[in-house]
Amino acid sequence: MKQPCDCCEGPDVLTPLPADNRPGLSKLRYRAGTHGTFFETMRARLSSLDFPELAALKTRERSDPAMALLDAWATVADVLTFYQERIANEGYLRTATERRSILEQARLVGYRSRPGVAASVYLAYTIEKDMLPVEIPRGAKVNSIPAPGEQMQAFETSEPLMARHEWNALKPRMTQPQTPRSILQPRSIQQPGGSVYLKGISTNLKPNDVLLMDFGIDGADPLPFRVYEIKPDSKADRTQVFFRSWNGGDPARQIIEELAKTCDSRGHDLPEAYNALKIRNRIGQELTDRLNARATTQELTEYLRYLYPKLSLWEQGVKNVREKMKNGETEEQIISWVNHVTALLAGALNVLGNDAIKRPSRVEATTAVKPAPGQENIELFLGQLKAPPSIPPANAKELARPVKSTFSAQAEIFPKLISTLSPRLNSTLYPALGNAEVTEKPGIKVYALRKAASLFGHNAPKEPRYEPYYTEEEQEKGPGTFNPHAGNLRPQNEWCEWALANDEKANIAYLDTVYEQVLSGSYAVIQRQKQNCEAEGEYVPIVKNITHAVAISRGEYGLTAKTTRLTFAEKWWDAKRERAAPLEQSSLEALPCPEKDDFKLVRTTTVYCQSEELALAEEPAQYEICGDEVELDGVYDGLEPGRWMIVSGERTDLAGTSGITASELVMLAEVVQKTQTTTQIVGMDHGDNKNKEKPLPGDKLHTFIKFDKKLAYCYKRETVTIYANVVKATHGETRREVLGSGDASKAFQSFELKQFPLTYVSAPTVSGIASTLEARVNDIEWHEAGNLSALGERDRKFITFQNDDEKTTITFGNGERGARLPTGQENIRAVYRSGIGKPGNVRASQISLLATRPLGVKAVINPIRASGGADKESRDQARKNVPLALLALDRLVSTSDYADFTRTFAGIGKAAAIRSTGGRQHFVQVTIAGAEDIPIDESSDLYRNLNAALHRHGDPHMPIQLKVRERLALVISANVRIHPDHLWEILEPKIRTAMLEAFGFEKLELGEDLLLAEAVRVIQNVRGVIYVDVDVFDKISETELLAGFSVSAPAGQREEAAKPVMPKLLHRIPIEANQLAYLAPEVPDTLILQEIKT
């Protein structure tokens, strides 16, 4: 009888073991038994009644030969069943562990494992100076400089390139002619003065010197300013001179005040009858009062725009009154005056408001005031920093070429046609265009007044007073009584100021000495006190043109000396208001001094003269490089639409930071030779200003290049470099081999390529790749086929196969499935490239070694990093992709088809697709992650070709948005209690490895939720772990990183800003890319493991 404890039982029959397997297992149970079960089963059968011959064998000792024989056969059975189970597992896609097993199963359904894809990059070549144009052939080889632990990678150009020395590093225009607006632009609110650039660094100017500027306003005199700072620039051979208005205000206001004075004086001279029309009050006085209330250049400009159209109404009012006028001469005065005011205002408006150079606008989300990055604007800063570069067309053939722009008046095609029709102009046409004076000369003139002179008599003592012949007392005594002190000088405190001499004319000034350098036709600035001004020390400058200058001798005011007499075209002081009657001292009495001190005019006036015209220099172009058009620093010939260019420089569109450099790949779309333009008012029509563009005065022709797309960023002008000798290149090195000799007697003749791995480049095919292998038999090219089963007996095609070592074998047909090779001696040749995968994703500027150096080529560099390179499909990747290829079947119908098709595309590791709506039209958004999360730039071949393949094989009317995944960092902090028999130093790496595998890139999917329970399970399953306590299990986004997020606090304890329940929708909400959070092996501190010791 069988006992419950089995203590009296013998061995049992244990084989065969059950082989039932539920679905979804990663490993099949298929063994009939193990060594132990086989041995126990054979021992049990020794006592079986079915084998009476063995009843005599009584021993069961292992040392017995019979038991040893059973043990040996148990070992044989154990080995056989082990491999039988492994073979069974290798026969299923889910359970196979050998890569070849998966590849062979994939071939059964027509799927070929993706061999990887080559990285692509854009190279910028440098050509030697004074070299003729250099043609860089297709296949020119360059190498990268390996970093520690890396190997040198070879790249080859994908197309020929015509390069020139002038195109090595194009620079944007750095200087431009000065305009009145740029000169008068205030430096800051605290420093309202303007600045002007002069040629040379020896201007001999110093603070408080007088500058005279003529802005070319018709009817207006030049304006005087005071120098307060000089900044010489020896490198640029120019001097920046900062100035203020005469009394320290905004220089722009000085212009308007002078215009107002002119209008006011012209209106004051009109006959009294016309004052009834209040024209003077409506124009002259209004200008004076309202302009004085404007504090800045911008406010003055806006008021001018308001005032200028109203002049048409004033002119109409004059016409209405004309019928009532009887005096034609007076009528002409009014009309002339109104026209004069109109011209002055138009000129001032053009100076202050309408001479701005047309400049490209900045990209959106760029602010003029850049706040420092903080919690409140971190999203703006991050959005600007993460903004992708512009995406040009895939090649020149896809570039749109409008006929209107191609044959525009200033297009590049016309100089080319001229040089084509007249070849003798090839070497002289463009230099002539660059130096031609195609615009009017600038109307701005700057003068330095080198001398400051006082008037003749300024240092004269007061007019002496003498004792009279008789006083009132002597007069009362009668005739014959005289003052005994008669004729003696009286005390100086009783002397009087001189009366102005008769030769002091209102249009003449006598200087204190001889100034030989003061010439007729030059300018002078007369600084004098204001007329009828009670406040002492208020001085005004008066600009006059010297019509005649002569040195003479003069005796007045008790002085005799040589002087320079300056004669002006107009009066500079009012004789009626300021000339006092001459002092007539009677010989009989002492008269008191006159009340009016008219001699103050002589003593307080200073004349600044000896004007010297200073040569203007071009001013630096301060505005940024933005938009789709850039003006170059000269005239360049040969640039054609469709050429690749790379724009590099320091970004200026990032809020609160600087020093961030970026590079963008662009395609040249248009080239024109033109000048900068300004805008000006050309007329008025009852309040409507009419503007037109005109060439910038003093400007010369420059080359303007326009890109196919606007630049994604804005750049600091002085840091910008535009590489124009740019060509596309891909990873891999060309090999040329003789594979062997053909033998028509052999079927399926095969050859192995000596160099590996074979390079595959990205292509818009179903697989996403195209082979670089080119096989020729007797110098006739044979083409690669997917398999031989679909080939006929005359098809000159072959198939390739790659083993696990990435060695490639070429197999030809047998005469029935593909043509046989003809017999020949070494007539099978191959040209291919070797090199592929992630090592080709080199950093920017890492490629700099020339392996192929055509004559004249000096250097090479990659301003933008290489991207798109992916290693061959791994075992687990192939395991996932084989079913997906069968789901899509190379056509895209449902939304899931887009994800399945994308997932099997070479170089893509993960994909997800959703169907959404942008408000009016449905679209499919596909989010991708590179194989092993390689970087994928939107300008890379991988991105472009995937996008093209999705459109080619999907619904042509369905818009597609392709986005790269948003990566999040997974942060885990766990405290682990281990068994006392284990060492933490040994167990910790095992736990870390298990966590990196479970929460690594390969195990997780886009948008997949992460579970804390899964982290606990993974750690708990490591042998030696007793229990685990997870403190932190959270993700970190880039926004949180930039905001200073700390991972020391558990999840859920971070304070978040309140968000509105229903945000205001100002724009259409974009659909964000799927997120993917996984542990970053390159940052070990994202997984913190600590031992619990107590």
PDB file of N, CA and C in Angstrom, residues 217-220 259 308 311 336-350:
ATOM      1  N   ILE A 217      17.835 118.714 -47.145  1.00  0.00           N
ATOM      2  CA  ILE A 217      16.438 119.145 -47.167  1.00  0.00           C
ATOM      3  C   ILE A 217      16.358 120.468 -47.915  1.00  0.00           C
ATOM      4  N   ASP A 218      15.600 120.483 -48.957  1.00  0.00           N
ATOM      5  CA  ASP A 218      15.488 121.697 -49.759  1.00  0.00           C
ATOM      6  C   ASP A 218      14.938 122.841 -48.915  1.00  0.00           C
ATOM      7  N   GLY A 219      15.618 123.987 -48.986  1.00  0.00           N
ATOM      8  CA  GLY A 219      15.169 125.166 -48.267  1.00  0.00           C
ATOM      9  C   GLY A 219      15.609 125.248 -46.834  1.00  0.00           C
ATOM     10  N   ALA A 220      16.248 124.223 -46.326  1.00  0.00           N
ATOM     11  CA  ALA A 220      16.679 124.237 -44.927  1.00  0.00           C
ATOM     12  C   ALA A 220      18.189 124.385 -44.855  1.00  0.00           C
ATOM     13  N   LEU A 259      12.776 124.094 -38.864  1.00  0.00           N
ATOM     14  CA  LEU A 259      11.726 124.227 -39.878  1.00  0.00           C
ATOM     15  C   LEU A 259      10.601 125.119 -39.366  1.00  0.00           C
ATOM     16  N   TYR A 308       1.320 116.517 -42.428  1.00  0.00           N
ATOM     17  CA  TYR A 308       1.628 116.685 -43.846  1.00  0.00           C
ATOM     18  C   TYR A 308       0.396 116.565 -44.754  1.00  0.00           C
ATOM     19  N   LEU A 311      -1.876 119.713 -45.273  1.00  0.00           N
ATOM     20  CA  LEU A 311      -1.457 120.857 -46.075  1.00  0.00           C
ATOM     21  C   LEU A 311      -2.279 120.966 -47.360  1.00  0.00           C
ATOM     22  N   SER A 336       3.398 131.099 -52.331  1.00  0.00           N
ATOM     23  CA  SER A 336       4.807 130.755 -52.223  1.00  0.00           C
ATOM     24  C   SER A 336       5.142 130.255 -50.821  1.00  0.00           C
ATOM     25  N   TRP A 337       4.538 130.929 -49.833  1.00  0.00           N
ATOM     26  CA  TRP A 337       4.826 130.532 -48.453  1.00  0.00           C
ATOM     27  C   TRP A 337       4.282 129.144 -48.138  1.00  0.00           C
ATOM     28  N   VAL A 338       3.020 128.878 -48.530  1.00  0.00           N
ATOM     29  CA  VAL A 338       2.433 127.563 -48.283  1.00  0.00           C
ATOM     30  C   VAL A 338       3.229 126.475 -49.013  1.00  0.00           C
ATOM     31  N   ASN A 339       3.623 126.751 -50.230  1.00  0.00           N
ATOM     32  CA  ASN A 339       4.436 125.774 -50.955  1.00  0.00           C
ATOM     33  C   ASN A 339       5.764 125.526 -50.249  1.00  0.00           C
ATOM     34  N   HIS A 340       6.324 126.587 -49.707  1.00  0.00           N
ATOM     35  CA  HIS A 340       7.587 126.447 -48.990  1.00  0.00           C
ATOM     36  C   HIS A 340       7.412 125.551 -47.757  1.00  0.00           C
ATOM     37  N   VAL A 341       6.347 125.788 -47.003  1.00  0.00           N
ATOM     38  CA  VAL A 341       6.082 124.966 -45.820  1.00  0.00           C
ATOM     39  C   VAL A 341       5.878 123.507 -46.227  1.00  0.00           C
ATOM     40  N   THR A 342       5.126 123.304 -47.306  1.00  0.00           N
ATOM     41  CA  THR A 342       4.890 121.951 -47.788  1.00  0.00           C
ATOM     42  C   THR A 342       6.194 121.251 -48.138  1.00  0.00           C
ATOM     43  N   ALA A 343       7.063 121.911 -48.826  1.00  0.00           N
ATOM     44  CA  ALA A 343       8.343 121.311 -49.224  1.00  0.00           C
ATOM     45  C   ALA A 343       9.205 120.991 -48.013  1.00  0.00           C
ATOM     46  N   LEU A 344       9.217 121.907 -47.042  1.00  0.00           N
ATOM     47  CA  LEU A 344      10.019 121.671 -45.844  1.00  0.00           C
ATOM     48  C   LEU A 344       9.511 120.454 -45.068  1.00  0.00           C
ATOM     49  N   LEU A 345       8.197 120.367 -44.904  1.00  0.00           N
ATOM     50  CA  LEU A 345       7.646 119.229 -44.172  1.00  0.00           C
ATOM     51  C   LEU A 345       7.883 117.918 -44.911  1.00  0.00           C
ATOM     52  N   ALA A 346       7.728 117.949 -46.219  1.00  0.00           N
ATOM     53  CA  ALA A 346       7.979 116.732 -46.999  1.00  0.00           C
ATOM     54  C   ALA A 346       9.427 116.287 -46.846  1.00  0.00           C
ATOM     55  N   GLY A 347      10.349 117.258 -46.896  1.00  0.00           N
ATOM     56  CA  GLY A 347      11.752 116.900 -46.723  1.00  0.00           C
ATOM     57  C   GLY A 347      12.038 116.358 -45.350  1.00  0.00           C
ATOM     58  N   ALA A 348      11.469 116.967 -44.321  1.00  0.00           N
ATOM     59  CA  ALA A 348      11.700 116.487 -42.962  1.00  0.00           C
ATOM     60  C   ALA A 348      11.106 115.108 -42.744  1.00  0.00           C
ATOM     61  N   LEU A 349       9.930 114.877 -43.321  1.00  0.00           N
ATOM     62  CA  LEU A 349       9.305 113.574 -43.172  1.00  0.00           C
ATOM     63  C   LEU A 349      10.126 112.485 -43.838  1.00  0.00           C
ATOM     64  N   ASN A 350      10.687 112.808 -44.979  1.00  0.00           N
ATOM     65  CA  ASN A 350      11.553 111.824 -45.638  1.00  0.00           C
ATOM     66  C   ASN A 350      12.817 111.564 -44.837  1.00  0.00           C
TER      67      ASN A 350
END
